[in-house]
CSV table of C-alpha atoms in Angstrom, one decimal:
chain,number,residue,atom,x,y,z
A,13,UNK,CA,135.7,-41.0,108.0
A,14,UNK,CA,133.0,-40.2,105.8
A,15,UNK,CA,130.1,-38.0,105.0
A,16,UNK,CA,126.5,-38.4,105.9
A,17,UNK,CA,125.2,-40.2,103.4
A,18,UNK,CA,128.1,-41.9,103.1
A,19,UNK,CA,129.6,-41.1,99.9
A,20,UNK,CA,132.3,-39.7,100.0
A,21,UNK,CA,134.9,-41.9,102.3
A,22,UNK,CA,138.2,-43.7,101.4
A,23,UNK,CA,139.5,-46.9,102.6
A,24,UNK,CA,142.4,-44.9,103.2
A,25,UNK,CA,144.5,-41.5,104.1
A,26,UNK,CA,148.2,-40.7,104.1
A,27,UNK,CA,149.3,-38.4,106.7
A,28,UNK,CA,152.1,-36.1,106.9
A,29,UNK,CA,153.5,-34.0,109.8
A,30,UNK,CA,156.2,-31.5,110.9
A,31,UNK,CA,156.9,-29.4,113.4
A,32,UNK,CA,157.7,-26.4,110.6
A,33,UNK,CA,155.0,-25.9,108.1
A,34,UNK,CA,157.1,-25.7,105.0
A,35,UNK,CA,158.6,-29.2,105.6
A,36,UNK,CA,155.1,-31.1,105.4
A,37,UNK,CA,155.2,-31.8,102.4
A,38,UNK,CA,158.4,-33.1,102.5
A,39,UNK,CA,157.9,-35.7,105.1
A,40,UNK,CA,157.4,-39.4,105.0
A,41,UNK,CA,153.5,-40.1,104.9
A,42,UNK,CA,151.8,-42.4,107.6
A,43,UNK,CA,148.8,-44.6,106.2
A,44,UNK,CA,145.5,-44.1,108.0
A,45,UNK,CA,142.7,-46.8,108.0
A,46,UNK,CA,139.2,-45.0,106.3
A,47,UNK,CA,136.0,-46.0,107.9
A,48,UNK,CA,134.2,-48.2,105.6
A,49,UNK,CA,131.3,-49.7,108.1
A,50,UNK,CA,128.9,-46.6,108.4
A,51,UNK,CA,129.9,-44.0,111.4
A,52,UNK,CA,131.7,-46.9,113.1
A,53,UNK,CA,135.0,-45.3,114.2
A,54,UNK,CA,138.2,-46.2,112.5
A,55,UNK,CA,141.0,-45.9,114.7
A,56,UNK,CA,144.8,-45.9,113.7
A,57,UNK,CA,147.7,-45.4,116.2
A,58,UNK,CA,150.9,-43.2,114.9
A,59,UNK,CA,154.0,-42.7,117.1
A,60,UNK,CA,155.4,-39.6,116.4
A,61,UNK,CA,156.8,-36.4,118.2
A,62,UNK,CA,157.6,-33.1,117.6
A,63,UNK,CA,153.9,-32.3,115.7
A,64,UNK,CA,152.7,-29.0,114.9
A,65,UNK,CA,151.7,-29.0,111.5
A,66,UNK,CA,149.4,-32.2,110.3
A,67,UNK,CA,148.1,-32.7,106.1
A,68,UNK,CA,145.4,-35.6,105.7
A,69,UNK,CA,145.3,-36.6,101.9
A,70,UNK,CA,142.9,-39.3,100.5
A,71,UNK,CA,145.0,-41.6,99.1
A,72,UNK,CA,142.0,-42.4,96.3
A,73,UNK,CA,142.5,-38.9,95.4
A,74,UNK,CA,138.8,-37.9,96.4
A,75,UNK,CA,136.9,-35.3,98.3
A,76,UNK,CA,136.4,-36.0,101.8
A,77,UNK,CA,134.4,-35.2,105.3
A,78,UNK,CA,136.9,-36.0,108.1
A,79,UNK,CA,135.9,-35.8,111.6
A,80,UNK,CA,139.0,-37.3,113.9
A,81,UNK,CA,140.5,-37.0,117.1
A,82,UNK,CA,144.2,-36.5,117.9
A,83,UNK,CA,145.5,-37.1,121.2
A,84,UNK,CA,148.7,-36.5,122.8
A,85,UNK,CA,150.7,-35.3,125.1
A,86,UNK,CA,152.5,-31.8,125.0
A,87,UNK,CA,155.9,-31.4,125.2
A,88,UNK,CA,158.5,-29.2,127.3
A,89,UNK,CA,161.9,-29.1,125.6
A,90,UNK,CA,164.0,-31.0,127.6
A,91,UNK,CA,167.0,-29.5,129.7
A,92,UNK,CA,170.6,-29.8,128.9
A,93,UNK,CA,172.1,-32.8,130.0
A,94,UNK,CA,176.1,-33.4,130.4
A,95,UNK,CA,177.6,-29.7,131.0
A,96,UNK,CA,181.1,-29.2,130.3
A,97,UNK,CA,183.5,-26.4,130.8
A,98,UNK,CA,186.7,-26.2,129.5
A,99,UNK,CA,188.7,-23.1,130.7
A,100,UNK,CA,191.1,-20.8,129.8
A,101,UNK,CA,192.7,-17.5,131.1
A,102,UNK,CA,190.7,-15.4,129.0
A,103,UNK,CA,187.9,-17.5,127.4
A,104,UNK,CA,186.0,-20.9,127.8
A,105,UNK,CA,184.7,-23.9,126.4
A,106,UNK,CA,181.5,-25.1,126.8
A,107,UNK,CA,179.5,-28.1,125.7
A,108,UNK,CA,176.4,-30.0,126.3
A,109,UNK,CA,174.4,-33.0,125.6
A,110,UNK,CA,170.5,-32.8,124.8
A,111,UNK,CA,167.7,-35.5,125.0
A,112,UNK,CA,166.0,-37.6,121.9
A,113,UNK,CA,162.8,-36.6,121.1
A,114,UNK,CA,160.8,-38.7,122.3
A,115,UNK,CA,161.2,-36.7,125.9
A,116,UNK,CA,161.5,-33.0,124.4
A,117,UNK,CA,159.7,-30.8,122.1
A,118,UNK,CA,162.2,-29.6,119.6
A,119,UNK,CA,164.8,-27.6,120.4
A,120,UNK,CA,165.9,-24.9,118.1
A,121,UNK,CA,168.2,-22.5,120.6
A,122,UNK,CA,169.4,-22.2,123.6
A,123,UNK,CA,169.6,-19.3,126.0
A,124,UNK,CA,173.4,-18.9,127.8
A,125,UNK,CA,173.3,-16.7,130.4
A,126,UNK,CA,177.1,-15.3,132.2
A,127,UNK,CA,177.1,-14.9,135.9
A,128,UNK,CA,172.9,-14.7,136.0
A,129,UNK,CA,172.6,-12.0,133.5
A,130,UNK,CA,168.9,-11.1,132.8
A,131,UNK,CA,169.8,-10.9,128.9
A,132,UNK,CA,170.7,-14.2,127.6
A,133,UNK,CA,172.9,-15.1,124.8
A,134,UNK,CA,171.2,-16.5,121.9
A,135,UNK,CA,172.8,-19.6,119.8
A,136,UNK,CA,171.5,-21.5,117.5
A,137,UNK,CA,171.1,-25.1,117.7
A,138,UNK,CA,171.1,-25.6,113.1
A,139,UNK,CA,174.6,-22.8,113.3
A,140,UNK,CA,176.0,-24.1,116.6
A,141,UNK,CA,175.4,-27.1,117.6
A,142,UNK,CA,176.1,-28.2,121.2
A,143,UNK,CA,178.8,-26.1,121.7
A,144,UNK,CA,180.1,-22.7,121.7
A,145,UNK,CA,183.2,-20.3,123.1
A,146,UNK,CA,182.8,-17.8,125.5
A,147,UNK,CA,185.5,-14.7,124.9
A,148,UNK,CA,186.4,-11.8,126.8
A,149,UNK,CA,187.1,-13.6,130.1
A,150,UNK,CA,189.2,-12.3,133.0
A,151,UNK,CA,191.7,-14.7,134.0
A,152,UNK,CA,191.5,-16.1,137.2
A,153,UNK,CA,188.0,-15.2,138.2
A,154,UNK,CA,185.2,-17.4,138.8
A,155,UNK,CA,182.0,-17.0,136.5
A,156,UNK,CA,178.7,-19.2,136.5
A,157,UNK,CA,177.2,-20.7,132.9
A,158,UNK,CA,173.6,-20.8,132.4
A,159,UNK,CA,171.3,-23.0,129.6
A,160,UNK,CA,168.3,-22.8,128.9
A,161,UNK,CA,166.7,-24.8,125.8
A,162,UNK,CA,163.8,-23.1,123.7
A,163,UNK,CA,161.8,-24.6,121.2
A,164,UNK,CA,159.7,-23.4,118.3
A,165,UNK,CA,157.3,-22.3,120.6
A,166,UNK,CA,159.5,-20.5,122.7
A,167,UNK,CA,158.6,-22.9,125.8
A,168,UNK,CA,161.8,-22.7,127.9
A,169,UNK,CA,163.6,-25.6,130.2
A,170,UNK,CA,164.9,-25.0,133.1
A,171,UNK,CA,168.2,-23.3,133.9
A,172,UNK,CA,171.3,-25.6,134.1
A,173,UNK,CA,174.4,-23.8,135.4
A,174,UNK,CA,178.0,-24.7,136.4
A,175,UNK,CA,180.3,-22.4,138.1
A,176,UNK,CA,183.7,-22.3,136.8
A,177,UNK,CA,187.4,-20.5,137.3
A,178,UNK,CA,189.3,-19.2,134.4
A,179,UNK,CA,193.0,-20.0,134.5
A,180,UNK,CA,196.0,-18.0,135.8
A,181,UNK,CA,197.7,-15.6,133.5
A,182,UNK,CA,201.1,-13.1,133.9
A,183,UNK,CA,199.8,-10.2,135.9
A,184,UNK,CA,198.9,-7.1,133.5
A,185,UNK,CA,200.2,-4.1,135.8
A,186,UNK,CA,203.4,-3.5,137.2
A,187,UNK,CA,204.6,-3.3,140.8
A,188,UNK,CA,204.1,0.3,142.7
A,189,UNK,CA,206.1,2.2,144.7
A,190,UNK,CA,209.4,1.6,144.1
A,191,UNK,CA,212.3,2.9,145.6
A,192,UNK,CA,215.9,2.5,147.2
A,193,UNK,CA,216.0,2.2,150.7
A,194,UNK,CA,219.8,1.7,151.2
A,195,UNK,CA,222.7,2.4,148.5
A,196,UNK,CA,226.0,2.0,149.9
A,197,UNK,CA,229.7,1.2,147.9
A,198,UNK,CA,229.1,-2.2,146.4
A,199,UNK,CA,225.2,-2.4,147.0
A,200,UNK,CA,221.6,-1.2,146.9
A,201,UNK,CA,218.5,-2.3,148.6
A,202,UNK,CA,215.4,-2.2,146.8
A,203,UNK,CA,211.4,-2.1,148.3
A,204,UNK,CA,208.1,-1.9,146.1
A,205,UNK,CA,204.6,-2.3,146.8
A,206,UNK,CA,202.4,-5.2,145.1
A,207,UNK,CA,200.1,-4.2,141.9
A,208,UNK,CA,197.1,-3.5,142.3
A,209,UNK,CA,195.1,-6.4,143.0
A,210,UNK,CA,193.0,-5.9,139.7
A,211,UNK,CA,195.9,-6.5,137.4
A,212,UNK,CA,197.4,-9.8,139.5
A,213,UNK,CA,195.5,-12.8,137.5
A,214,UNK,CA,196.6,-15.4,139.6
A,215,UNK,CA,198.5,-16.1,142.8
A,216,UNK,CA,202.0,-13.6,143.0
A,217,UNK,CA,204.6,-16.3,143.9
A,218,UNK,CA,207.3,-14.4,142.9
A,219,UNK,CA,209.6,-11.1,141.8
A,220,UNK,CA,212.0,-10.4,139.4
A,221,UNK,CA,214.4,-7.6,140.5
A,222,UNK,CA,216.5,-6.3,137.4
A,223,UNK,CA,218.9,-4.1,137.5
A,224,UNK,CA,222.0,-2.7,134.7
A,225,UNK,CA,224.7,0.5,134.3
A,226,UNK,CA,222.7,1.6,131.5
A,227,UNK,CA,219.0,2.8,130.9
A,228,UNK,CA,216.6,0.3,129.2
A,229,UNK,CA,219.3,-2.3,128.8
A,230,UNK,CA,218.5,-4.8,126.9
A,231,UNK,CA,220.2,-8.0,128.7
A,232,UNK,CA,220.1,-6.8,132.6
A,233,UNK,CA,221.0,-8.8,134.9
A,234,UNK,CA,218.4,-10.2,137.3
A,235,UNK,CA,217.8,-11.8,140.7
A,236,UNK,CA,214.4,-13.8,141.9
A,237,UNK,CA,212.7,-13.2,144.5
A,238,UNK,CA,209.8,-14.6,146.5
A,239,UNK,CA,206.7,-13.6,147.4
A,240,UNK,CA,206.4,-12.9,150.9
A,241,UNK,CA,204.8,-10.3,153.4
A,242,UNK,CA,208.4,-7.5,153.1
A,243,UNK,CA,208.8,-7.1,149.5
A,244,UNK,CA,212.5,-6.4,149.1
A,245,UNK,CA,215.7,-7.1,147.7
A,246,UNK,CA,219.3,-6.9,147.5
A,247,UNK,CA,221.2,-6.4,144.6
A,248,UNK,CA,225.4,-7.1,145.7
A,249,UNK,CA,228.8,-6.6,144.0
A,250,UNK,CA,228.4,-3.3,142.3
A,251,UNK,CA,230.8,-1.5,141.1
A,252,UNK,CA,231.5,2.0,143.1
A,253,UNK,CA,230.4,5.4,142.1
A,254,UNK,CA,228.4,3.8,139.3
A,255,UNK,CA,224.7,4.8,138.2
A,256,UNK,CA,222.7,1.9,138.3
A,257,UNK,CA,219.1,1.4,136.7
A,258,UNK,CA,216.4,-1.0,138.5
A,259,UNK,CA,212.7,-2.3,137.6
A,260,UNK,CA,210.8,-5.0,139.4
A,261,UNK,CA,208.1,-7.1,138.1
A,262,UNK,CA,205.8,-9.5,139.8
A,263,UNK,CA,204.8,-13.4,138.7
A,264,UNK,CA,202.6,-15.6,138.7
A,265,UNK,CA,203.2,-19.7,138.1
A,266,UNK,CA,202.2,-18.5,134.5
A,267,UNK,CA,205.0,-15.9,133.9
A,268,UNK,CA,206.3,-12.5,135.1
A,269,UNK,CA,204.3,-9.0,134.0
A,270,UNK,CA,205.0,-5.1,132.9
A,271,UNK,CA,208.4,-4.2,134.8
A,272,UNK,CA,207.6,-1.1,136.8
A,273,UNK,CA,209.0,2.7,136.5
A,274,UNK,CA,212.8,2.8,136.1
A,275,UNK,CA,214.2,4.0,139.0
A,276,UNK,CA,218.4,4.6,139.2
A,277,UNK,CA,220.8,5.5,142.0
A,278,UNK,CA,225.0,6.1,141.9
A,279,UNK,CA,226.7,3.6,143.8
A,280,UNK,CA,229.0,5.1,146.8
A,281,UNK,CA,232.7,6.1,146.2
C-alpha cells in the first residue's frame, strides 16, 4: 500500500466489516500489514464471513493510496436443517435448525410455504427466530411445510418440506336423515345417515342415540352405539302412549359433535 513516489504509506490499516452498512463502524477492527519495501506486496490473511460492507482506516491517521485484492468465495444461505412439526387439530408447530456461518451467507428470513403455495409466508429470523405457529388448520387433514432461507441479498436455499397430519377433533356437523323406522308399545327404532364427510375430523367410531319425554331435555337419557355399515338403534322400555324426543350425534376417539334435528314420535297404546 502506498503511492507512487512512495509517500504516503502506513506500516499499518485497521479493517472493519459488516454485512449491514450501518454496523461497520461498530465492528471489531482487523489489523492489516502496510507495505513498507517499495511496490512489494503486503499480504495479510482475514477469516471472516458474511462481508458486504468493508472500511480501511490508516491506523497512523494519514492519507493513503490503496490498491488491494480481496478474494473469496460467495455464499448461498444455507438450507434449514432439523425440521420439526408438532401438530394439532387446528394449528401446528414448527421448528428448525440453521447452519453457522461459516457454510451460509446470512440469513435474515425465511420463506414458509402451506401445501406448495406460490405466495410464501414471510418471518423474520431477528422477530421470530427458528420457530413459528401455523393457525387456521383443518383437523385431520394432511398439509405439506415448505422453508426456504433468504439472505440480505435475497439469494434463496432450497426448499425443505415435511408433510404432516393435523390431529382428530369432535366432528363439526350433525348426523342427516333421521327418522323412526318402527314405534311400537314399549319401543322405537331409530336410522340416520352419516354427516357429511366435510364436517367428520377424524375416524366416526361411534353414535350417541339420546332420547327423553320432553323437548330439549336437559339430562336425556342415552345409549352408544357403534359405527358400522346400518346406522341404527334401538331405544327399549318406554312407557306407552308417551311422546318421546330423539337426536343422534356422531364421534370420533376425540369426542361426540352437534346432535341432529329433534325428531319425536308417541309410543303405542
Amino acid at each position: 500500500m502506498g503511492d507512487r513516489d512512495q509517500t504516503k504509506r502506513s506500516e499499518s490499516y485497521s479493517l472493519k466489516y459488516s454485512n449491514d452498512k450501518s454496523l461497520v463502524d461498530g465492528s471489531s477492527a482487523v489489523q492489516i500489514t502496510g507495505n513498507q519495501n517499495g511496490y512489494q506486496a503486503s499480504t495479510t490473511l482475514v477469516d471472516i464471513y458474511n462481508v458486504r460492507y468493508i472500511k480501511i482506516q490508516s491506523t497512523a491517521s494519514t492519507d493513503f493510496c490503496l490498491r488491494i485484492e480481496l478474494c473469496g468465495e460467495a455464499q448461498m444461505p444455507a438450507p434449514v436443517d432439523e425440521l420439526q412439526i408438532t401438530p394439532s387439530d387446528t394449528s401446528a408447530r414448527v421448528t428448525w435448525v440453521i447452519h453457522e456461518k461459516t457454510v451460509s451467507s446470512l440469513i435474515t428470513k425465511y420463506y414458509i410455504y402451506l401445501n406448495g403455495q406460490s405466495q410464501p409466508h414471510v418471518v423474520s429470523r431477528a422477530e421470530d427466530g427458528t420457530q413459528i405457529v401455523i393457525p387456521g388448520l383443518k383437523p385431520y387433514t394432511v398439509y405439506t411445510v415448505g422453508i426456504e432461507t433468504v439472505d440480505g441479498a435475497l439469494q434463496r436455499s432450497r426448499r425443505v418440506s415435511k408433510t404432516f397430519n393435523t390431529d382428530q377433533a369432535a366432528p363439526s356437523g350433525p348426523p342427516s336423515h333421521v327418522r323412526f323406522t318402527y314405534w311400537g308399545k314399549n319401543r322405537l327404532d331409530v336410522s340416520w345417515n352419516a354427516p357429511d364427510t366435510k364436517f367428520w375430523n377424524g375416524v366416526l367410531t361411534r353414535y350417541l342415540l339420546c332420547y327423553a319425554n320432553q323437548t330439549r331435555a336437559r339430562r336425556p337419557r342415552c345409549r352408544f352405539i357403534r359405527s358400522g355399515t346400518r346406522l341404527q338403534g334401538t331405544i327399549y322400555n318406554l312407557q306407552p302412549t308417551t311422546k318421546y324426543f330423539v337426536t343422534v350425534s356422531a364421534g370420533t376417539k376425540v369426542g361426540y359433535g352437534n346432535k341432529s334435528l329433534e325428531i319425536s314420535k308417541i309410543t303405542s297404546g
